[in-house]
XYZ file of C-alpha atoms in Angstrom:
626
model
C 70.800 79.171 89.947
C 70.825 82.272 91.632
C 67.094 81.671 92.683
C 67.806 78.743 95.151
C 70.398 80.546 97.163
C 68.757 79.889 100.613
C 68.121 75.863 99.420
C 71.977 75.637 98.224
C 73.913 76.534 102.212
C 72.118 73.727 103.525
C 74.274 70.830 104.081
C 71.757 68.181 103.808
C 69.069 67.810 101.141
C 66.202 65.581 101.653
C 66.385 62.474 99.141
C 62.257 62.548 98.388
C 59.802 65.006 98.114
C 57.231 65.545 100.805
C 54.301 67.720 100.482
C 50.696 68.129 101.835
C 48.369 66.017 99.596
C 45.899 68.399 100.042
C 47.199 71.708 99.380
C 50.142 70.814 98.104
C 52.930 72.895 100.503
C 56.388 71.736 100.931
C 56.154 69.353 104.570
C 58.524 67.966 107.273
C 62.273 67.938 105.622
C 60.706 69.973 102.651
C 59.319 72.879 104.423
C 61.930 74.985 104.207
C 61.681 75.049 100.211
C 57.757 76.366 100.213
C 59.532 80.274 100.718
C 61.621 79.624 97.775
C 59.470 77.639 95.100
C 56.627 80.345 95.878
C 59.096 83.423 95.146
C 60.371 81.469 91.801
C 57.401 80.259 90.848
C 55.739 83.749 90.946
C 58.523 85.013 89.447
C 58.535 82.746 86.427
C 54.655 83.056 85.953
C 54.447 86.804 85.211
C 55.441 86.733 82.412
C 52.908 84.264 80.697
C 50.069 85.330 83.319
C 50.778 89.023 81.025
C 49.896 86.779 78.266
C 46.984 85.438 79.661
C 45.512 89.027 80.793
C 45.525 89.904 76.940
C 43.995 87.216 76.120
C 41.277 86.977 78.917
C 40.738 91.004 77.962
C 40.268 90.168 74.251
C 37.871 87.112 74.878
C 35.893 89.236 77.280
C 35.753 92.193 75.514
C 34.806 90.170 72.118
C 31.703 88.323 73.750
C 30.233 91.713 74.462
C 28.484 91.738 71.052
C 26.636 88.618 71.809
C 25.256 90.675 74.596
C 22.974 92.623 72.192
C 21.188 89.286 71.031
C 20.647 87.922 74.452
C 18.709 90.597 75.952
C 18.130 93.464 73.985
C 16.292 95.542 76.599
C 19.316 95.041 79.116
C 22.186 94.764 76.837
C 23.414 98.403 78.013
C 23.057 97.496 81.663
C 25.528 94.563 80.770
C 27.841 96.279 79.017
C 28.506 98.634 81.926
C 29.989 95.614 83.683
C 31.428 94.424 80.935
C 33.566 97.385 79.802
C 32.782 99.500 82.932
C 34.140 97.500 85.603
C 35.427 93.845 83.778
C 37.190 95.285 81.125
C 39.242 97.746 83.716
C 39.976 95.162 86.161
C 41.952 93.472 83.920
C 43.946 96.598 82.661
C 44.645 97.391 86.605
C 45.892 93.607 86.935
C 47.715 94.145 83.613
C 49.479 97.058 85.058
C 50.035 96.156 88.478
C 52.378 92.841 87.356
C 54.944 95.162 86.811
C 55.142 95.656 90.611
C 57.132 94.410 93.393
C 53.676 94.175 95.376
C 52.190 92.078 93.079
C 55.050 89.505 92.692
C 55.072 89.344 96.417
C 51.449 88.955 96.234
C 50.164 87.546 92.652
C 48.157 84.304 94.074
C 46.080 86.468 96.674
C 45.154 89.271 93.325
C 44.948 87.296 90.587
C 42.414 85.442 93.229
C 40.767 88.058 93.515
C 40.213 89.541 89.642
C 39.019 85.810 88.818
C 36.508 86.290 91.660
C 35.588 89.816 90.494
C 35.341 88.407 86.656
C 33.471 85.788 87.983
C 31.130 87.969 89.880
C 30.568 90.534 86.921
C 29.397 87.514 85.089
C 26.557 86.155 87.849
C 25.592 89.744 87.903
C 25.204 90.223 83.687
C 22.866 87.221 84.487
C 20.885 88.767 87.584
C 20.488 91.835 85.282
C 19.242 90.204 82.086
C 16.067 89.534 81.719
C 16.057 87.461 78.428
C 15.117 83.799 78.765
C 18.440 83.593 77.153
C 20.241 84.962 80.005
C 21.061 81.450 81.646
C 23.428 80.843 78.678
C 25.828 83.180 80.555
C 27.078 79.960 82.673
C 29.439 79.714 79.479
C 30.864 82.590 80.864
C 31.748 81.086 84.191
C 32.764 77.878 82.344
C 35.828 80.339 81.031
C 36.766 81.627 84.067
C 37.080 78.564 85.474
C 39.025 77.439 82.196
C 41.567 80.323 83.029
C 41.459 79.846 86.651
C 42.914 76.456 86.505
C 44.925 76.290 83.910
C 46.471 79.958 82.128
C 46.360 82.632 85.121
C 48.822 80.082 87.151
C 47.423 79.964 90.261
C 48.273 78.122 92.469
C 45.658 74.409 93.494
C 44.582 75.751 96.541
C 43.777 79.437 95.349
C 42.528 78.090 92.360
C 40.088 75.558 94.156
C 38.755 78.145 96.596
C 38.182 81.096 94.150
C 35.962 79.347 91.876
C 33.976 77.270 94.540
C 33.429 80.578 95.787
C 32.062 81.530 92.484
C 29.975 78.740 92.005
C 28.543 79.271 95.877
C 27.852 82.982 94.461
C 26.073 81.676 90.923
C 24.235 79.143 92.757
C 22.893 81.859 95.493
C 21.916 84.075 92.954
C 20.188 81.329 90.289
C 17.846 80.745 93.601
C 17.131 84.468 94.197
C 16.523 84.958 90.705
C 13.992 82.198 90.569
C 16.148 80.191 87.685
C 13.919 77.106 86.293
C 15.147 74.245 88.352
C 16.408 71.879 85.569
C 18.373 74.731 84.363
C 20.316 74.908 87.254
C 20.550 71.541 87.825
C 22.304 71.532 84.425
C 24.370 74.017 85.215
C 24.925 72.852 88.277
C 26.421 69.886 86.847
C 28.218 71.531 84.471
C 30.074 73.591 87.178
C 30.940 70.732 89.298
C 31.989 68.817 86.589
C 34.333 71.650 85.227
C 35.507 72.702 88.760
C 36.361 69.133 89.603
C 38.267 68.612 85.641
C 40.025 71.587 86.464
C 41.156 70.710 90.020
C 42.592 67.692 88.761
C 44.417 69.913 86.106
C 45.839 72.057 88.584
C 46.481 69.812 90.971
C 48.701 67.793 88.694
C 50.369 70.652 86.876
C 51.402 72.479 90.381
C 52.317 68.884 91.631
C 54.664 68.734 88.059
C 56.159 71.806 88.860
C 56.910 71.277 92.526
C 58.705 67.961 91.669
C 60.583 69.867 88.647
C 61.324 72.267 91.239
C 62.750 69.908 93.902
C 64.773 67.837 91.782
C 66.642 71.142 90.309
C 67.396 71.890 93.860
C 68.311 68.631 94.512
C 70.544 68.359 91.559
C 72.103 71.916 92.541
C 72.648 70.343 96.076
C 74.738 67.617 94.717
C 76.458 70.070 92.007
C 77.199 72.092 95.711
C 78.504 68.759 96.696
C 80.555 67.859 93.894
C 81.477 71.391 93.354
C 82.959 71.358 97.373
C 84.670 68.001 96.854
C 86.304 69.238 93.771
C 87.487 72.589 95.745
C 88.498 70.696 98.505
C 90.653 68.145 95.971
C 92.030 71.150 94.107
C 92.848 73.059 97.240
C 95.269 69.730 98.228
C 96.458 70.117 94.873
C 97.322 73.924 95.133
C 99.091 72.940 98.701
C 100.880 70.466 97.384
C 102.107 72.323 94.088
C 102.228 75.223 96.651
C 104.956 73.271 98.592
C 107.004 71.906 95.232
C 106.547 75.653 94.298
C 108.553 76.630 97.196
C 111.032 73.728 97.199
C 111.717 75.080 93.918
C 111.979 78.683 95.295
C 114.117 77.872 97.819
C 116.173 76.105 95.560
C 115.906 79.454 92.848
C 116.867 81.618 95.735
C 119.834 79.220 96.319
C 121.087 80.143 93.124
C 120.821 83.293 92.275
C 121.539 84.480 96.133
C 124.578 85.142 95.083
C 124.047 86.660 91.711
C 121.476 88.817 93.189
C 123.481 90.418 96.126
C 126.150 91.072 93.378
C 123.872 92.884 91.113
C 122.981 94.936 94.522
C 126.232 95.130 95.328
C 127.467 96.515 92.154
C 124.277 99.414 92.091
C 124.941 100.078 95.715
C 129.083 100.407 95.049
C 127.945 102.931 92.056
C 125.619 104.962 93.887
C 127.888 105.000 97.381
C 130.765 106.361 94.944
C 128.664 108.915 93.095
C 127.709 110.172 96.756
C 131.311 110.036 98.366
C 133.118 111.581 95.333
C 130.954 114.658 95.412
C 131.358 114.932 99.521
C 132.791 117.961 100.905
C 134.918 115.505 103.272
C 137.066 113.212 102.186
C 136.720 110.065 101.541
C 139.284 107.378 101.964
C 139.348 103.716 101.206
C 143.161 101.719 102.525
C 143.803 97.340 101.826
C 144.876 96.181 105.383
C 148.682 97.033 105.090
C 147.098 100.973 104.615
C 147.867 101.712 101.212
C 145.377 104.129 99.329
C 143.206 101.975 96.623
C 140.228 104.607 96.350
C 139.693 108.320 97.748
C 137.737 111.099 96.881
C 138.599 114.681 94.873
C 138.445 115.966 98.960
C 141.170 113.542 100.316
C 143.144 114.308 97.322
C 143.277 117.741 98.065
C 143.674 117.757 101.531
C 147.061 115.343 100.883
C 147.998 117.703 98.421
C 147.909 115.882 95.080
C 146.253 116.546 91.840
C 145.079 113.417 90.685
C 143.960 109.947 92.095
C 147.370 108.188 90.525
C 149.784 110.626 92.823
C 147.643 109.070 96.187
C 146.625 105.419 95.088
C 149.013 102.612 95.981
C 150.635 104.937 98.371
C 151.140 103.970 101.956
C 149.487 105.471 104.426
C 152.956 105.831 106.890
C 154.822 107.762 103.908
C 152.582 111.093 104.960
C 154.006 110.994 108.902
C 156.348 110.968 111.568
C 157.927 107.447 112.526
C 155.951 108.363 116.044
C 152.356 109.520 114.446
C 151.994 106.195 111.866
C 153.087 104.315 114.909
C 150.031 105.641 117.093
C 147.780 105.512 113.874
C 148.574 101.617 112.671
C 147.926 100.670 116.013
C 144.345 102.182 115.902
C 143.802 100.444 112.725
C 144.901 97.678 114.138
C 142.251 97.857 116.526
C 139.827 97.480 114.120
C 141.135 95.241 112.368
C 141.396 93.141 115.574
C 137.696 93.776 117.379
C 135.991 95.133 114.022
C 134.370 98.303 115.988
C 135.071 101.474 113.784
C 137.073 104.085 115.295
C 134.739 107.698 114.944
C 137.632 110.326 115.519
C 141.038 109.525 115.498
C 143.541 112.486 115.173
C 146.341 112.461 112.390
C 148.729 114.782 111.953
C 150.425 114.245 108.279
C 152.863 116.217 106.133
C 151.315 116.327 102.664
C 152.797 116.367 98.908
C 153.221 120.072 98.920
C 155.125 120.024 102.589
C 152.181 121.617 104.501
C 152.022 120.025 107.970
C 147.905 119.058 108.179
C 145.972 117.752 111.346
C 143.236 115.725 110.322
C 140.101 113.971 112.431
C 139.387 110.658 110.563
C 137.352 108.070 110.822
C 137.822 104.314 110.548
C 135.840 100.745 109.867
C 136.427 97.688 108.313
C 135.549 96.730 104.826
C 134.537 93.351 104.872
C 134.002 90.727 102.403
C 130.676 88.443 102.149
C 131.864 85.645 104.792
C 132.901 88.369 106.935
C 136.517 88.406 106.341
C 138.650 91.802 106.896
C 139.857 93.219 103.461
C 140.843 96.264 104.151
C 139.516 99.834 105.755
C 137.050 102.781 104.653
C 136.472 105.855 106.418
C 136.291 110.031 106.615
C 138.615 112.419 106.627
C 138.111 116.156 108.173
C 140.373 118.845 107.828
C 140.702 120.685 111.404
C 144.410 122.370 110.715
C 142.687 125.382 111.242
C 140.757 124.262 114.064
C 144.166 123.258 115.446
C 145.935 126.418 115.294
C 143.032 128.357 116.605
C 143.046 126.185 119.845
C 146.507 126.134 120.081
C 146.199 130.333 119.875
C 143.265 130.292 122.414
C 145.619 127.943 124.412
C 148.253 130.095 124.473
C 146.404 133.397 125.110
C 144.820 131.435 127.784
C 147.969 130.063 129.870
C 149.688 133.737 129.466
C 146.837 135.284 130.764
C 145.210 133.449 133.266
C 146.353 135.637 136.124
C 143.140 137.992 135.204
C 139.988 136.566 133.552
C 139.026 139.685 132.004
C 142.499 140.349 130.452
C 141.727 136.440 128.924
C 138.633 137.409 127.241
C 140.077 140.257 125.832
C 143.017 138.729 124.436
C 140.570 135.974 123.404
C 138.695 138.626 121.878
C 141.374 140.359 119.995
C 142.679 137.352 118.399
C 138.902 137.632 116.698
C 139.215 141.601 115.633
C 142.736 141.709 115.404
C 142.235 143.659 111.886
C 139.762 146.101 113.699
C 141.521 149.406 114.382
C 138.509 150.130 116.466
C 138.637 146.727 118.288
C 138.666 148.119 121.583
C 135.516 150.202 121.400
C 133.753 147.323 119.698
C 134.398 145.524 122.765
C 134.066 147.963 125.576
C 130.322 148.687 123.963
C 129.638 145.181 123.620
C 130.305 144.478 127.217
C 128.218 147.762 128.391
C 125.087 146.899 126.216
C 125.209 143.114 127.310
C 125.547 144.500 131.229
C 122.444 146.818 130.597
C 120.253 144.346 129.101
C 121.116 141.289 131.159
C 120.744 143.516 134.837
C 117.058 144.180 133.512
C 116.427 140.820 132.174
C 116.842 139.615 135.331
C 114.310 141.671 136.959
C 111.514 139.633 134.618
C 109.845 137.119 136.630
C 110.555 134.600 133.737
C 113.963 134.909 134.067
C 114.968 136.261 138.238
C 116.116 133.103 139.072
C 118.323 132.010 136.615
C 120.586 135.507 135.513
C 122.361 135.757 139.063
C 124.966 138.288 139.735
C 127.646 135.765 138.654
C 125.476 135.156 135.623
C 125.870 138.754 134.535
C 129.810 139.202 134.876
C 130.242 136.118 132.851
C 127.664 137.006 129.845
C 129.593 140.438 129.933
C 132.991 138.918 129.922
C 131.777 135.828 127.227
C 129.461 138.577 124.580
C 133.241 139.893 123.660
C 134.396 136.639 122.302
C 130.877 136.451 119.947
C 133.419 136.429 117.013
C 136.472 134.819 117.735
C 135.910 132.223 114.822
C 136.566 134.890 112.172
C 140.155 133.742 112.881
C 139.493 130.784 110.554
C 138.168 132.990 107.715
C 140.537 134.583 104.867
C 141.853 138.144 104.724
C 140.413 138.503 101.485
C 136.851 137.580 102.201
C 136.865 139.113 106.272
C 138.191 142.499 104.789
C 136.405 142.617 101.215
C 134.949 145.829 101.192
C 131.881 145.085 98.442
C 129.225 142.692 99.169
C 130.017 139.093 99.209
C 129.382 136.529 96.879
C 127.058 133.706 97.957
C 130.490 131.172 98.286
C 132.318 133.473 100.524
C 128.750 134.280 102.748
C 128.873 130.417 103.182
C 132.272 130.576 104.234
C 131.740 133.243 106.553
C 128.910 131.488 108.145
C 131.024 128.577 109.378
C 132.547 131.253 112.146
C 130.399 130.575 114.857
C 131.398 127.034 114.443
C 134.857 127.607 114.581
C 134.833 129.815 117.368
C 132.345 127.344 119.279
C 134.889 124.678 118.496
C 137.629 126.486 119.830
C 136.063 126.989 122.345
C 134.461 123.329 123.634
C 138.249 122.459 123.018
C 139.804 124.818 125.391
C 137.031 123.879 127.639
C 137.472 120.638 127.887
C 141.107 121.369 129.316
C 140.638 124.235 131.723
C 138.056 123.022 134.400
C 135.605 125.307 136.209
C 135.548 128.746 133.795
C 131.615 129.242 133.601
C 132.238 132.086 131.101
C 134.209 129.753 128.777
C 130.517 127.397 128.540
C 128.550 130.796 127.709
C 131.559 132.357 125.290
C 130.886 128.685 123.481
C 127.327 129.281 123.433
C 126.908 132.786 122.095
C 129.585 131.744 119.103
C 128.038 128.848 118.532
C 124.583 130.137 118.316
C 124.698 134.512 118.358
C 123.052 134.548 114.474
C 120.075 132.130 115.282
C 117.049 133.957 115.078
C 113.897 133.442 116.622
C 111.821 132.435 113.921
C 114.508 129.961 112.804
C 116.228 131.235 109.948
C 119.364 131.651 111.198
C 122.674 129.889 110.876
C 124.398 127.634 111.732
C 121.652 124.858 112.970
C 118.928 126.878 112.112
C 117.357 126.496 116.147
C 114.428 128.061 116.733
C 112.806 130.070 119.778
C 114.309 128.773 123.128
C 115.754 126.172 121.581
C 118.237 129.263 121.215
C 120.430 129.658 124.451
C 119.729 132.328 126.456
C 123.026 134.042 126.078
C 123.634 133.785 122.931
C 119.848 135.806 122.541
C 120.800 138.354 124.533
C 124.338 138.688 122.567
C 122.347 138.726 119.190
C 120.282 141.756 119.596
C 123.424 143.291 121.292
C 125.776 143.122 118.432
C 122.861 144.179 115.913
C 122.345 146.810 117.691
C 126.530 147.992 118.022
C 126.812 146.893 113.801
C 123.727 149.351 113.041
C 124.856 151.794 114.828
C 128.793 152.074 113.790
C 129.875 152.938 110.509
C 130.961 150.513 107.828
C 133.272 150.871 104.763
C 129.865 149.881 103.009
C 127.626 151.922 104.690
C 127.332 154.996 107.187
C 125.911 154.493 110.678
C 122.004 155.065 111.651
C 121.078 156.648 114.275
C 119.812 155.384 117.654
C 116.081 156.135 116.992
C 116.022 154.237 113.241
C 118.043 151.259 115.180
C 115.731 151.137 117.856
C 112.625 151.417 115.227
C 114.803 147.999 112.980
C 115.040 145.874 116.269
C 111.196 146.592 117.360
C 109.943 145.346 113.968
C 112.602 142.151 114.296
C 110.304 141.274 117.088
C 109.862 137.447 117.138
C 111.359 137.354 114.151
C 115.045 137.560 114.427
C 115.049 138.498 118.310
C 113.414 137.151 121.910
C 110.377 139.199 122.050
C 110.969 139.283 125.981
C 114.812 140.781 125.403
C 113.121 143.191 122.912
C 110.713 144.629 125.493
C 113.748 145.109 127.723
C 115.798 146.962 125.212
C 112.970 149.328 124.157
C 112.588 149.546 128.464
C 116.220 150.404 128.582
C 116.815 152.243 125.407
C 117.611 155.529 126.554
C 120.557 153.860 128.365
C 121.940 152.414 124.783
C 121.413 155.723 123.700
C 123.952 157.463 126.885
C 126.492 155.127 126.096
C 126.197 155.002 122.091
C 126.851 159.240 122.395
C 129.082 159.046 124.820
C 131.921 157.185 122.380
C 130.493 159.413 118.988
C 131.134 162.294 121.493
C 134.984 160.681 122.012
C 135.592 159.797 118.721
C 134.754 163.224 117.554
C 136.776 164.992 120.488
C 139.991 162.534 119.205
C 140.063 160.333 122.038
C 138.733 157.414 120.003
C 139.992 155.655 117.077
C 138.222 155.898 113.701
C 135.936 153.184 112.220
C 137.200 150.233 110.790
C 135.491 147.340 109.093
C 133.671 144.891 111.685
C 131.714 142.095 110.420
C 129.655 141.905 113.433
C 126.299 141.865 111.360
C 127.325 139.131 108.985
């Protein structure tokens, strides 16, 4: 019951009622329960005590025309507390049950209207003057009647209202001079009915405390029962619980091994989708390294058409005695420690007789107890890479006797198709000179671009191209626009260059230009904002050099004349790099060009004036912009 709430979270219930003999309140072990049976109590009553407001109004109201024949002369004077102040007193109480204050409060004003009622009566028979006017006790007899038994009051407020009443009656019967045997009669009467209807009350609040308790004393044992059986059902549930997961165990036992290959078998599909549409190859070798899966890439790059030409094949049939000697020891080293080798270097003669060097990778394929069954890996074509390092290499040890006759060769081997190669290069180095010597008078940068600094950057900004080795004749000299697939092509220059360069690097010790040559091909088309290409770097994530290099060569491609376009002049140039600020260029490096301009200018006129005059070489078609 959702009434008892407070009764129910006790633990212990008392086992017999106990309440005050006189007025009837919960005692001792019971106390607690006198909150609760008052709220339900009231709460139950409203309803009929409605009922019995109608009905008390409709009796009242009804004995009004008995008021006429009493007293005649005063019958007016008695209906104004009939209708006047009765009759609305029992519409306010009416209206007020539908309150929250009166069902906190109904035994205190329902008290108090039976007082009131009772009142209105003594004073209809203070006002009458009719030697009938004593039969007006009857009156009082009713209120009593309701009092005790249909208004459900409480004993005690019950008890004290109408004593009260007859305390008021018997005041006023003495003020009014009433014939003593009458009001010894009624006297009686009142007694007699107050004491018949204390005994009434008494014994129908006593009923409904003891109905009261023994609900809540039945809902304390359901609370009992009801935790017993929870408690019971909750060893149940454990115990099922821990058959359930016997059982589970024993489930995932089972189907382990159906489940990893249903995984297995979607993982295999998905990993082959992936690999076969990889740009690198893919290769997969049983452990005496002959081909039982590959890619489209890897079939390609061993110069075969379809999957049956490379599968089954053995691994040694595509080199030298010497190379498969140095590879199947590798693999053997992963076969032996199973930790994957991440670049080992092949160098194979495919299908077609082209001599490739490759950079692959190597692990172990492994079956589910962890047994070796064969090898997986990638495959990288870097043949190009290859000869490129092997031409830096070469350049390199002929030259070495002058650093800047390196670079240029280095350089060269980049523009090689350029008719105008040398005045690329000679303008590149001036413009880098100009803007690194007043770069380095900004406070952000004095300490780092030294002198040495400055005849590096010039030497390195010449080699900004040197991967367009690795990029076809027929895309490097198209002279329309290019095609999204050759653009993407063309952007993988810096990386060959870079590449090229790290490589070279790595074998001639102590060459400080070398490090910045890497970093402005690596990184010379990153723009500020990052949008550039290759990594896409962003502000000074962007190496200084290869910052300064960037605006440099925009500036030289604007300004020189391409198969595709005529040359602009120094003034729209200057106007394209000031709006590029902190977009595609350093805004710091862009303030120094626009300081320095005028210089760019000298030097830009100076070889226009040459070229016109016949002591330059004509135009050819640079891709220093791309």
């Amino acid at each position: 019951m959702r009434n008892f709430s407070s009764a129910k979270n006790r633990v212990d219930f008392p086992k017999q009622m106990m309440v005050n003999p006189i007025t009837l309140s919960f005692t001792k072990e019971c106390a607690h329960l006198e909150k609760t049976f008052t709220r339900v109590y009231q709460e139950k009553s409203v309803a009929l005590l409605r009922y019995a407001i109608i009905i008390a109004l409709v009796t009242w109201s009804s004995i009004g025309f008995l008021d006429r024949y009493i007293d005649y002369n005063s019958y007016l004077k008695l209906w104004a507390i009939r209708y006047g102040i009765g009759v609305p007193i029992f519409i306010a109480g009416f209206l007020l049950s539908y309150t929250d204050f009166f069902k906190k409060n109904m035994q205190a004003i329902v008290s108090l209207c039976v007082f009131l009622a009772g009142i209105a009566v003594i004073a209809m028979i203070y006002l009458a003057h009719s030697p009938l006017r004593d039969t007006y006790y009857v009156g009082l007899i009713l209120v009593f009647i309701f009092a005790y038994t249909l208004l459900r009051l409480k004993f005690f407020w019950a008890s004290l209202v109408c004593w009260l009443i007859v305390a008021a009656y018997e005041t006023t019967a003495f003020v009014i001079g009433t014939p003593s045997k009458i009001l010894l009669i009624n006297s009686f009467f009142f007694i007699n009915a107050n004491i018949t209807g204390m005994f009434a009350c008494y014994f129908f609040e006593l009923s409904h405390r003891k109905n009261f308790f023994l609900t809540m004393q039945l809902e304390a044992e359901k609370e009992k029962v009801k935790a017993a059986n929870e408690e019971l059902e909750s060893n149940v549930k454990e115990r099922t619980r821990q058959l359930l997961k016997i059982n589970e165990d024993l489930n995932i036992m089972i189907n382990d091994f159906r489940a990893a290959r249903d995984r297995l078998k979607k993982s295999e599909e998905k990993y082959r989708s992936i690999i076969t549409s990889m740009e690198e190859g893919y290769y997969e070798m049983d452990l005496q390294c002959n081909f039982t899966f590959c890619n489209d890439s890897t079939l390609k790059i061993f110069g075969h058409d379809s999957h049956k030409e490379l599968i089954g094949k053995n691994l040694r049939s595509y080199m030298s005695k010497e190379n498969a000697e140095h590879v199947l020891k590798a693999f053997n080293n992963v076969y032996q420690n199973n930790i994957p080798e991440k670049a080992m270097n092949w160098e194979i003669k495919t299908a077609r007789g082209e001599i490739c060097f490759l950079e692959v990778s190597a692990s172990r394929i492994n079956d589910a107890t962890g047994q070796p069954q064969g090898f997986r890996g990638i495959i990288r074509d870097i043949t190009e890479r290859k000869r490129m390092e092997r031409k830096l290499l070469e350049y390199y040890e002929n030259i070495k006797q002058t650093q800047t006759m390196t670079i240029l060769g280095l350089a060269k081997l980049a523009e090689y198709r350029d008719k105008n190669t040398g005045e690329h290069l000679e303008r590149m180095m001036e413009y880098t000179r100009i803007l690194t010597t007043a770069l380095a008078q900004h406070p952000k940068y004095r300490s780092y671009i030294t002198d040495d600094y400055i005849e590096d950057i010039c030497l390195s900004s010449i080699l900004h191209d040197i991967g367009k080795v690795g990029i076809a004749d027929d895309i490097l000299l198209k002279p329309g626009p290019l095609t999204p697939d050759e653009y993407e092509k063309v952007k993988k220059h810096p990386l060959f260059g870079g590449d090229a360069l790290q490589a070279i690097e790595e074998k001639v010790k102590g060459k400080s230009f070398l490090s910045l040559g890497k970093e402005i091909c690596y990184y010379h088309h990153e723009r500020w904002d990052g949008t550039g290409y290759p990594k896409g770097l962003k502000g000074e994530e962007i190496p200084l050099a290869a910052r300064i290099v960037a605006l440099v060569d925009v500036y030289d491609a604007i300004t020189s004349d391409r198969v595709y376009k005529k040359a602009l002049s120094h003034d729209e140039t200057v106007r394209i790099i000031a709006n590029e600020r902190g977009k595609h260029f350093d805004p710091d490096i862009v303030d120094v060009f626009l300081a320095n301009e005028k210089k760019f200018k000298q030097i830009l006129e100076s070889y226009r004036k040459n070229r016109k005059t016949g002591s330059g070489s004509a135009p050819g078609k640079d891709m220093a912009a791309v």
